[in-house]
Amino acid sequence: MVRKILLSLIAVLGLCVYGFAQNRQVSGKVADAEGKPVAGATVMVDGTSTGTTTGTDGKFTIAAPANATLAVSFIGYETRKVAVAGKTHVEVVMHEDAQAIENVVVTAFGTTTKKDLTGSIATIRGEELAKRQVSTVSKMLEGAVPGVQLTTATNQPGTDAAIYVRGVGSLNAGTGALIVLDGSPYQGSLSDINPADIESISVLKDASSTSIYGARAANGVIVITTKRGRMAERAKINYRMQLGFSQIAYGNWDLMDTDERIRYEKEIGFTDGKNYNVLGKTNVNWLDEVFNDAALLQNYELSVSGATDKTNYYVSGGYYNQEGIAVGSAFERFSLRANVEQQAAKWLKLGTNTMMNYQTIERAESGQYTLVTPISAARFMMPYWNPHRPDGSLASIKDGTWKGEGQNPLEWLANNKISYKKYKVISTLFAEATPIEGLTIRSQFGVDYSHTTGFGASYPNYPPNLGSGTAQRYSTDGMSLSVTNTINYRFSLDGGHSFNFLLGQEGVDYSYEEFTLATRGQNNDKLVNISSGTRATSWSDVTDDNYAFLSFFARGEYNYADRYYVDFSVRTDGS
């Protein structure tokens, strides 16, 4: 009897030892090639559905057989497989995968991979964007994304193109796409953003990908993500200088020269009162007069970036100056950006994305088809009318040096200047907590402020003004405050079932003011301003162009065995 009991105990102990040998607690740490911990990496027992994720310190614990193989993966890194081989602790080193980085797609309130994407989203990367030497973000999209159309009323420096995603969606309402910059809705011109600071641009086209933004996304969504620092032993310093010239493409502007014009006038009998012996000595190509044949472009960029296991930073400054092809047009921009993320605790990350810039803009009058608007005037001016005196200064109707009819368009431009100054500040502050595995709670506050001033003057000594000048000032202030709170939970179940649920709230408060005043009666070219005028000729005042709304939204995603995908999203807005 005792012998049977002893044999039974030995058998039970053997089973326990066998079970222990089959499943043991294996701990480990996942780091990159620089030794920095990789947080959020997925650790799976290869060939099973058993898995876990690493913490902010890169550490993990998982139950695995002694002869198991662990598969470790993370977006942007090559998947590593490590044999347990009876050990209770393993160290895993991850290496960046350029192809995997290309597969990451920024979506609404998150990221995903191309294989898990269910909506219609097109993404272009910073490397591709850097090849496009343009002054504004909108022009970077030209010809880069299928289904996106850009139209411009003018190609003067610093002007934005109207962006249409899959055509014009409305006849009476707005037709522009919603812009989202680093997770916050963006107000204003895309020319405010330094293209060198952009990491990627995602264009959300269909209802599946845009619906979570509500009615604002009816015309598509453009999600812009700016650069972050990357792990390295030391800070990365990047300096870039660009110099260039631009000129008009000579196509349909085949104007007559003086010989051709004189021959034509003689053929039709249009010769009364003209001395062709004198006129024949002057031959002016008006295209060369109203367009710069070598408009200078200067661009200087300096950035410092890097990351440690606690801090991620990207700081940049830029100066951009572009002369317009049209005389009297120019664009100048000074920009600063600081993106900083700090791991305050194992479960808490804090950060800010801040941008500031200052712009000066000069606009050439090109839209009105008149004799005094330089670009259109070039079609009406005779090649024997010289806009300059012999000493190179502008010919004037005041002293009779202008021999043409009407006014010298270049003199008109010099005496009717229009310029703008713009100040822009965009800043977001966020806190991101991961209290338990797979659960991310994020709260973000953003402010978007812009101030624009404009000044136009027509000088009293310009003869057509008859000694009475005009001055006009224009001022706008716009500010958008936004608060976004989201809870995101990812988890997997045995059998290849993966879930991702998002619950969020968003609030936006926007205010806008505009004031314009024009006066007339200035009598001194050096004192042409609003206060020196004798009377006001026009004014406008907008103080109530404000709105606010509060929204709640949710999204769910289901993935079975990386083969079948289902997602849904709902949103409600109140204003």
C-alpha positions as a printed Julia matrix, in Angstrom:
575×3 Matrix{Float64}:
   0.0     0.0     0.0
   2.8     2.43    0.94
   4.6     1.56   -2.25
   1.54    2.5    -4.35
   1.25    5.86   -2.55
   4.91    6.63   -3.18
   4.58    5.74   -6.85
   1.53    8.0    -7.14
   3.4    10.91   -5.54
   6.35   10.41   -7.88
   3.99   10.43  -10.87
   2.31   13.68   -9.72
   5.71   15.33   -9.17
   6.78   14.21  -12.61
   3.71   15.77  -14.17
   4.34   19.0   -12.26
   7.96   19.04  -13.4
   6.81   18.34  -16.96
   4.23   21.12  -16.79
   6.81   23.5   -15.38
   9.18   22.55  -18.15
   6.49   23.24  -20.72
   5.53   26.72  -19.46
   7.79   29.02  -17.54
   7.92   32.76  -16.93
  10.4    34.3   -19.33
  11.42   37.93  -18.8
  13.38   40.12  -21.14
  14.13   43.54  -22.51
  13.74   44.91  -26.04
  16.1    47.69  -27.18
  17.14   49.3   -30.44
  20.59   49.25  -32.02
  21.66   52.14  -29.77
  20.59   50.33  -26.62
  17.5    52.49  -26.05
  14.37   50.65  -24.82
  11.6    50.04  -27.34
   8.23   50.61  -25.68
   5.07   49.02  -27.04
   6.8    46.21  -28.94
   4.73   43.06  -29.43
   6.21   39.83  -28.01
   4.55   36.6   -29.18
   5.25   32.92  -28.59
   5.87   31.92  -32.18
   3.15   29.7   -33.61
   0.66   30.51  -30.83
  -1.72   33.32  -29.88
   0.08   33.95  -26.57
   1.61   37.38  -26.46
   2.3    40.61  -24.56
   3.78   44.08  -25.11
   6.81   45.81  -23.66
   6.53   48.6   -21.14
   8.04   52.07  -21.41
  11.33   50.61  -20.15
  11.3    47.96  -22.91
  10.82   45.1   -20.43
   8.33   42.23  -20.67
   7.29   38.96  -19.01
   5.61   36.08  -20.82
   4.73   32.43  -20.13
   6.51   30.23  -22.67
   7.81   26.65  -23.0
  11.51   26.07  -22.49
  11.98   25.23  -26.18
   9.8    28.07  -27.52
  10.77   30.83  -29.91
   9.73   34.43  -29.22
   8.75   36.67  -32.13
   9.27   40.38  -31.36
   7.85   43.05  -33.67
   7.34   46.8   -33.67
   6.33   49.29  -36.36
   9.42   50.58  -38.12
  11.65   47.67  -37.04
  12.47   44.27  -38.46
  10.75   41.36  -36.73
  13.19   39.4   -34.53
  12.86   35.74  -33.51
  14.72   34.64  -30.39
  14.95   31.05  -29.05
  14.23   30.69  -25.34
  16.45   27.57  -25.12
  15.62   26.97  -21.47
  16.56   30.51  -20.38
  14.42   32.65  -18.1
  15.72   35.99  -19.4
  16.41   37.14  -22.97
  17.75   40.35  -24.5
  16.4    41.4   -27.89
  18.0    44.02  -30.16
  15.76   45.56  -32.83
  16.97   47.07  -36.11
  15.11   49.68  -38.15
  13.31   48.41  -41.22
  13.12   51.09  -43.92
  10.38   49.2   -45.72
   8.31   48.89  -42.53
   8.61   52.63  -41.89
   7.24   53.25  -45.37
   4.24   51.07  -44.5
   3.2    53.23  -41.53
   0.18   55.39  -42.37
  -1.09   58.28  -40.25
  -4.87   58.11  -39.96
  -7.5    60.0   -37.99
  -6.43   60.07  -34.32
  -3.76   57.4   -34.75
  -1.54   55.33  -37.03
  -1.83   51.99  -38.76
  -0.04   49.95  -41.4
  -0.9    49.67  -45.07
  -1.99   46.06  -44.71
  -4.46   46.96  -41.94
  -5.89   49.94  -43.82
  -9.54   49.76  -44.83
 -10.17   53.33  -46.03
  -8.77   55.24  -48.99
  -5.68   57.08  -47.71
  -2.68   58.3   -49.69
   0.56   59.17  -47.89
   3.65   61.0   -49.08
   6.82   61.04  -46.99
   9.23   63.76  -46.05
  11.89   62.37  -48.41
   9.54   62.76  -51.35
   8.36   66.17  -50.16
  11.94   67.41  -49.81
  12.47   66.93  -53.53
   9.81   69.52  -54.29
  11.45   72.94  -54.0
   8.38   75.08  -53.35
   7.44   77.73  -50.81
   4.13   76.32  -49.57
   2.78   72.97  -48.46
  -0.14   73.09  -50.89
   2.2    73.2   -53.88
   3.99   70.13  -52.54
   0.83   68.15  -53.24
   0.65   69.07  -56.92
   0.69   65.87  -58.94
   1.68   63.8   -55.9
  -1.64   62.29  -54.79
  -4.25   60.66  -57.06
  -7.68   62.22  -56.7
  -6.36   65.52  -55.33
  -6.79   68.6   -57.5
  -5.12   71.94  -56.87
  -6.1    75.22  -58.54
  -4.49   78.62  -58.12
  -5.84   82.03  -59.04
  -2.29   83.36  -59.08
   1.18   81.9   -58.76
   2.62   84.8   -56.83
   5.05   83.75  -54.07
   3.42   82.61  -50.84
  -0.06   82.09  -52.28
  -1.99   78.92  -51.52
  -3.71   76.66  -53.97
  -7.29   75.58  -53.41
  -7.25   71.85  -52.58
 -10.07   69.62  -53.79
 -10.19   65.96  -52.79
 -12.11   63.92  -55.36
 -13.61   67.0   -56.99
 -15.73   69.9   -55.8
 -18.24   68.6   -53.26
 -20.58   71.59  -52.97
 -21.93   74.49  -55.02
 -22.8    76.84  -52.17
 -20.93   75.61  -49.09
 -17.2    75.34  -48.52
 -15.21   73.08  -50.82
 -11.82   73.04  -49.1
 -10.4    70.01  -47.32
 -10.08   69.91  -43.53
  -6.47   70.4   -42.43
  -5.21   68.61  -39.3
  -1.73   69.55  -38.05
  -0.19   67.27  -35.4
  -3.63   66.17  -34.23
  -5.28   69.62  -34.03
  -7.56   71.31  -36.6
  -5.61   73.96  -38.48
  -6.89   77.43  -39.34
  -5.23   79.64  -41.89
  -2.89   79.4   -44.83
  -0.62   76.43  -45.51
   2.07   78.94  -46.49
   2.54   79.52  -42.73
   4.11   76.06  -42.37
   7.74   75.49  -43.25
   7.72   72.53  -45.68
  11.1    71.39  -44.3
   9.46   70.56  -40.94
   7.01   68.04  -42.41
   7.51   64.32  -41.83
   4.5    63.08  -43.8
   1.18   64.13  -45.33
  -1.79   61.77  -45.41
  -4.83   62.53  -47.55
  -8.02   60.87  -46.29
 -10.38   60.55  -49.24
 -13.38   58.33  -48.59
 -16.17   58.19  -46.0
 -14.57   55.3   -44.13
 -11.45   57.29  -43.3
 -12.98   60.78  -42.89
 -16.29   60.09  -41.12
 -14.79   60.29  -37.64
 -14.18   64.03  -38.27
 -17.87   64.64  -39.01
 -19.34   67.17  -41.45
 -16.09   69.17  -41.56
 -14.52   66.29  -43.46
 -17.09   66.27  -46.26
 -14.43   67.54  -48.67
 -11.67   65.23  -47.46
  -9.01   65.52  -44.75
  -5.32   66.34  -45.01
  -3.34   65.14  -41.99
   0.07   66.76  -41.6
   2.65   65.31  -39.22
   5.8    67.26  -38.38
   9.21   65.78  -37.65
  10.42   64.17  -34.43
  13.87   63.26  -33.19
  15.28   59.73  -33.62
  17.45   57.65  -31.35
  21.16   58.36  -31.83
  24.35   58.6   -29.84
  24.5    62.35  -30.4
  22.29   65.15  -31.68
  21.76   65.32  -35.43
  22.45   68.75  -36.9
  21.18   69.44  -40.39
  21.84   72.61  -42.41
  20.47   73.19  -45.85
  20.88   76.13  -48.22
  19.08   76.61  -51.49
  19.61   79.32  -54.1
  17.74   79.52  -57.35
  16.23   81.68  -60.03
  12.86   81.61  -61.73
  11.56   83.18  -64.91
   8.45   83.11  -67.01
   8.02   80.34  -69.54
   7.82   82.06  -72.9
   4.9    80.42  -74.63
   1.9    82.27  -76.01
   3.3    85.78  -75.45
   4.59   86.43  -78.95
   4.5    90.23  -79.06
   5.45   92.45  -81.97
   8.77   94.25  -81.9
   9.06   97.83  -83.15
   9.81   96.95  -86.78
   6.86   94.55  -86.94
   4.55   97.06  -85.29
   5.51   99.91  -87.62
   5.1    97.66  -90.66
   1.67   96.59  -89.41
   0.5   100.16  -88.75
   1.57  101.22  -92.23
  -0.32   98.32  -93.78
  -3.6    99.28  -92.08
  -3.07  103.03  -92.5
  -2.74  103.77  -88.8
   0.03  106.36  -89.24
  -1.5   109.76  -88.43
   0.71  111.99  -86.27
   3.51  109.44  -85.88
   7.18  110.06  -86.57
   8.52  106.61  -87.32
  12.06  107.9   -87.66
  11.99  108.67  -83.93
   9.81  105.76  -82.83
  11.97  103.31  -84.73
  14.89  104.04  -82.4
  13.12  102.43  -79.43
  12.39   98.74  -79.17
  10.98   97.51  -75.85
   9.95   93.97  -75.02
   7.25   94.61  -72.44
   7.44   91.07  -71.13
  10.94   91.86  -69.91
   9.62   95.0   -68.23
   6.74   93.5   -66.23
   8.38   90.15  -65.46
  11.68   89.39  -63.75
  13.91   87.26  -65.96
  15.92   86.09  -62.91
  13.73   86.25  -59.79
  15.97   85.21  -56.9
  15.0    82.48  -54.44
  16.84   81.96  -51.13
  16.14   79.26  -48.56
  18.14   78.53  -45.4
  17.21   75.79  -42.91
  18.85   74.64  -39.69
  17.55   71.84  -37.46
  18.77   69.96  -34.4
  17.13   66.68  -33.44
  17.72   63.64  -31.31
  16.26   61.31  -28.71
  17.18   59.52  -25.52
  15.25   56.98  -23.48
  13.5    59.91  -21.77
  13.44   62.82  -24.23
  12.66   63.24  -27.91
  13.27   66.62  -29.53
  13.29   68.41  -32.88
  14.13   72.13  -33.08
  14.39   74.04  -36.34
  14.64   77.5   -37.79
  14.22   78.65  -41.37
  14.43   81.69  -43.6
  12.77   81.75  -47.01
  12.82   84.64  -49.47
  11.4    84.52  -52.96
  11.1    87.32  -55.47
   8.08   87.03  -57.69
   8.28   86.67  -61.43
   5.86   89.58  -61.64
   7.37   92.96  -60.77
   6.19   94.09  -57.34
   5.63   90.63  -55.82
   7.71   88.95  -53.12
   7.39   86.57  -50.18
   9.58   86.37  -47.07
   9.18   83.98  -44.13
  11.02   83.52  -40.83
  10.02   80.32  -39.01
  10.81   78.53  -35.76
   9.61   75.12  -34.54
  10.14   73.06  -31.38
   8.72   69.53  -30.98
   9.58   68.0   -27.6
   8.39   64.8   -25.89
   9.38   63.82  -22.34
   8.85   60.44  -20.66
   7.84   61.77  -17.24
   7.14   58.28  -15.85
   6.95   54.71  -17.1
   3.26   55.23  -17.79
   3.18   58.97  -18.65
   4.5    60.98  -21.62
   4.28   64.78  -21.93
   4.99   66.86  -25.01
   4.52   70.0   -27.05
   4.56   70.93  -30.73
   5.08   74.66  -31.19
   5.51   76.74  -34.33
   6.06   80.48  -34.75
   6.64   82.47  -37.91
   6.64   85.95  -39.36
   5.94   86.79  -42.99
   6.13   89.82  -45.24
   4.21   89.71  -48.49
   4.09   92.02  -51.48
   1.42   91.53  -54.07
   1.48   92.6   -57.71
  -1.81   93.79  -59.14
  -2.41   91.15  -61.77
  -6.12   90.37  -61.67
  -7.56   93.54  -63.22
  -7.34   93.72  -66.99
  -6.51   97.42  -67.33
  -3.87   99.67  -68.87
  -2.29  100.38  -65.49
  -2.1    96.82  -64.22
   1.42   95.86  -65.33
   0.88   92.29  -66.46
  -2.22   92.97  -68.52
  -0.79   96.32  -69.68
   2.07   94.46  -71.36
  -0.43   93.32  -73.99
  -1.5    96.91  -74.74
   1.82   98.74  -74.63
   3.57   99.59  -77.88
   7.17   98.39  -78.32
   8.25  101.97  -79.1
   7.0   103.28  -75.72
   9.93  103.27  -73.33
   8.99  102.98  -69.61
  12.42  104.32  -68.55
  14.29  107.59  -68.88
  17.79  107.56  -70.44
  19.27  107.38  -66.92
  17.26  104.24  -66.12
  14.66  105.85  -63.82
  10.98  105.45  -64.52
   9.48  107.64  -67.22
   6.64  109.78  -65.89
   3.66  111.6   -67.29
   4.51  114.33  -64.78
   7.55  115.6   -66.69
   6.57  114.29  -70.12
   9.23  111.58  -70.3
   6.48  108.99  -70.73
   5.6   109.13  -74.43
   2.94  106.47  -74.44
  -0.81  106.77  -74.09
  -2.41  106.64  -70.66
  -0.04  105.91  -67.79
   3.27  104.14  -67.45
   2.22  100.88  -65.74
   5.56  100.57  -63.94
   5.21  104.09  -62.56
   1.68  103.27  -61.47
   2.92  100.21  -59.6
   5.67  102.2   -57.85
   3.09  104.72  -56.64
   0.37  102.24  -55.58
   2.07   99.74  -53.28
   0.35   96.97  -51.32
   2.12   94.94  -48.61
   1.15   92.57  -45.81
   2.7    91.36  -42.57
   1.6    88.17  -40.87
   2.33   86.71  -37.44
   1.47   83.09  -36.66
   1.71   80.97  -33.49
   0.53   77.35  -33.26
   1.13   75.29  -30.15
  -0.21   72.03  -28.79
   0.39   70.51  -25.36
  -0.41   66.88  -24.69
  -0.26   64.22  -22.02
  -0.39   60.51  -22.87
  -0.85   57.83  -20.23
  -0.62   54.04  -20.55
  -1.88   52.76  -17.16
  -2.28   49.16  -18.34
  -1.13   47.14  -21.3
  -2.89   48.14  -24.52
  -4.72   51.13  -23.01
  -3.69   54.66  -24.04
  -5.32   57.79  -22.65
  -4.4    61.04  -24.39
  -5.4    64.63  -23.65
  -4.36   67.46  -25.96
  -4.85   71.23  -25.88
  -4.09   73.4   -28.9
  -4.01   77.1   -29.72
  -3.79   78.55  -33.23
  -3.39   82.34  -33.39
  -2.73   84.57  -36.37
  -2.5    88.33  -36.82
  -2.34   89.94  -40.26
  -1.88   93.58  -41.2
  -2.0    95.12  -44.64
  -1.14   98.57  -45.93
  -1.8   100.15  -49.29
  -0.91  103.65  -50.43
  -1.27  105.82  -53.5
   1.01  108.86  -53.37
  -0.35  112.38  -53.86
   2.46  113.52  -56.2
   1.48  110.85  -58.7
  -0.21  112.99  -61.39
  -3.43  110.95  -61.81
  -4.12  111.48  -58.09
  -4.24  115.28  -58.61
  -2.33  115.96  -55.4
  -4.62  113.88  -53.18
  -3.24  110.57  -51.95
  -4.99  107.57  -50.39
  -4.07  105.16  -47.61
  -5.68  101.92  -46.51
  -5.04   99.69  -43.54
  -6.27   96.17  -43.02
  -6.07   94.1   -39.83
  -7.32   90.63  -38.87
  -7.05   88.51  -35.74
  -8.05   84.86  -35.59
  -7.7    82.41  -32.74
  -8.76   78.8   -32.44
  -8.69   76.9   -29.14
  -9.14   73.14  -29.22
  -9.28   70.34  -26.66
  -9.13   66.68  -27.66
  -9.4    63.72  -25.28
  -9.16   60.12  -26.47
  -9.09   56.65  -24.96
  -7.67   53.91  -27.14
  -7.63   50.2   -26.23
  -5.95   47.48  -28.29
  -6.11   43.8   -27.4
  -6.0    40.37  -28.98
  -7.79   37.09  -28.28
  -6.83   33.52  -28.99
  -7.58   32.39  -32.51
  -6.2    35.44  -34.34
  -8.82   37.99  -33.25
  -7.53   41.56  -32.84
  -9.54   44.56  -31.65
  -8.92   48.29  -31.48
 -11.44   50.65  -29.9
 -11.27   54.44  -29.73
 -13.51   56.77  -27.74
 -12.97   60.53  -27.93
 -14.21   64.03  -27.3
 -13.26   67.22  -29.13
 -14.09   70.86  -28.46
 -13.24   73.87  -30.65
 -13.74   77.58  -29.94
 -12.91   79.92  -32.84
 -13.0    83.72  -32.88
 -12.22   86.15  -35.69
 -12.06   89.94  -36.01
 -11.39   92.09  -39.07
 -11.07   95.82  -39.57
 -10.45   97.84  -42.74
 -10.22  101.63  -43.11
  -9.31  103.8   -46.11
  -8.77  107.57  -46.08
  -8.07  110.17  -48.76
  -6.63  113.65  -48.92
  -2.96  113.1   -48.05
  -0.8   115.86  -49.59
   2.76  114.72  -48.81
   4.41  111.59  -50.2
   6.31  111.1   -46.93
   3.19  111.34  -44.78
   0.85  108.93  -46.5
  -0.96  107.14  -43.69
  -4.44  106.81  -42.27
  -4.24  109.73  -39.85
  -2.97  112.24  -42.43
  -6.03  111.85  -44.62
  -8.77  114.47  -44.61
 -11.7   112.08  -44.93
 -12.57  108.39  -44.72
 -13.68  106.87  -47.98
 -14.48  103.3   -46.89
 -14.45  101.1   -43.81
 -15.61   97.72  -42.61
 -15.69   96.02  -39.24
 -16.25   92.32  -38.47
 -16.37   91.4   -34.78
 -18.77   88.48  -34.53
 -17.47   85.84  -36.93
 -17.16   83.29  -34.11
 -18.24   79.7   -33.61
 -17.78   76.82  -31.18
 -18.73   73.16  -31.12
 -18.43   70.12  -28.91
 -18.14   66.64  -30.4
 -18.04   63.02  -29.29
 -16.83   60.2   -31.5
 -15.97   56.51  -31.43
 -14.31   54.01  -33.7
 -13.97   50.24  -33.65
 -11.67   47.99  -35.68
 -11.66   44.21  -35.92
  -9.02   42.09  -37.61
  -9.14   38.33  -38.01
  -5.85   36.6   -38.81
  -4.62   39.65  -40.77
  -6.99   38.64  -43.54
 -10.44   40.03  -42.75
 -11.02   43.59  -41.54
 -14.07   45.44  -40.28
 -14.26   48.96  -38.91
 -16.94   51.46  -37.95
 -17.02   55.03  -36.67
 -19.68   57.31  -35.24
 -19.65   61.0   -34.34
 -22.04   63.61  -33.02
 -21.5    67.39  -33.08
 -23.19   70.15  -31.14
 -22.66   73.86  -31.78
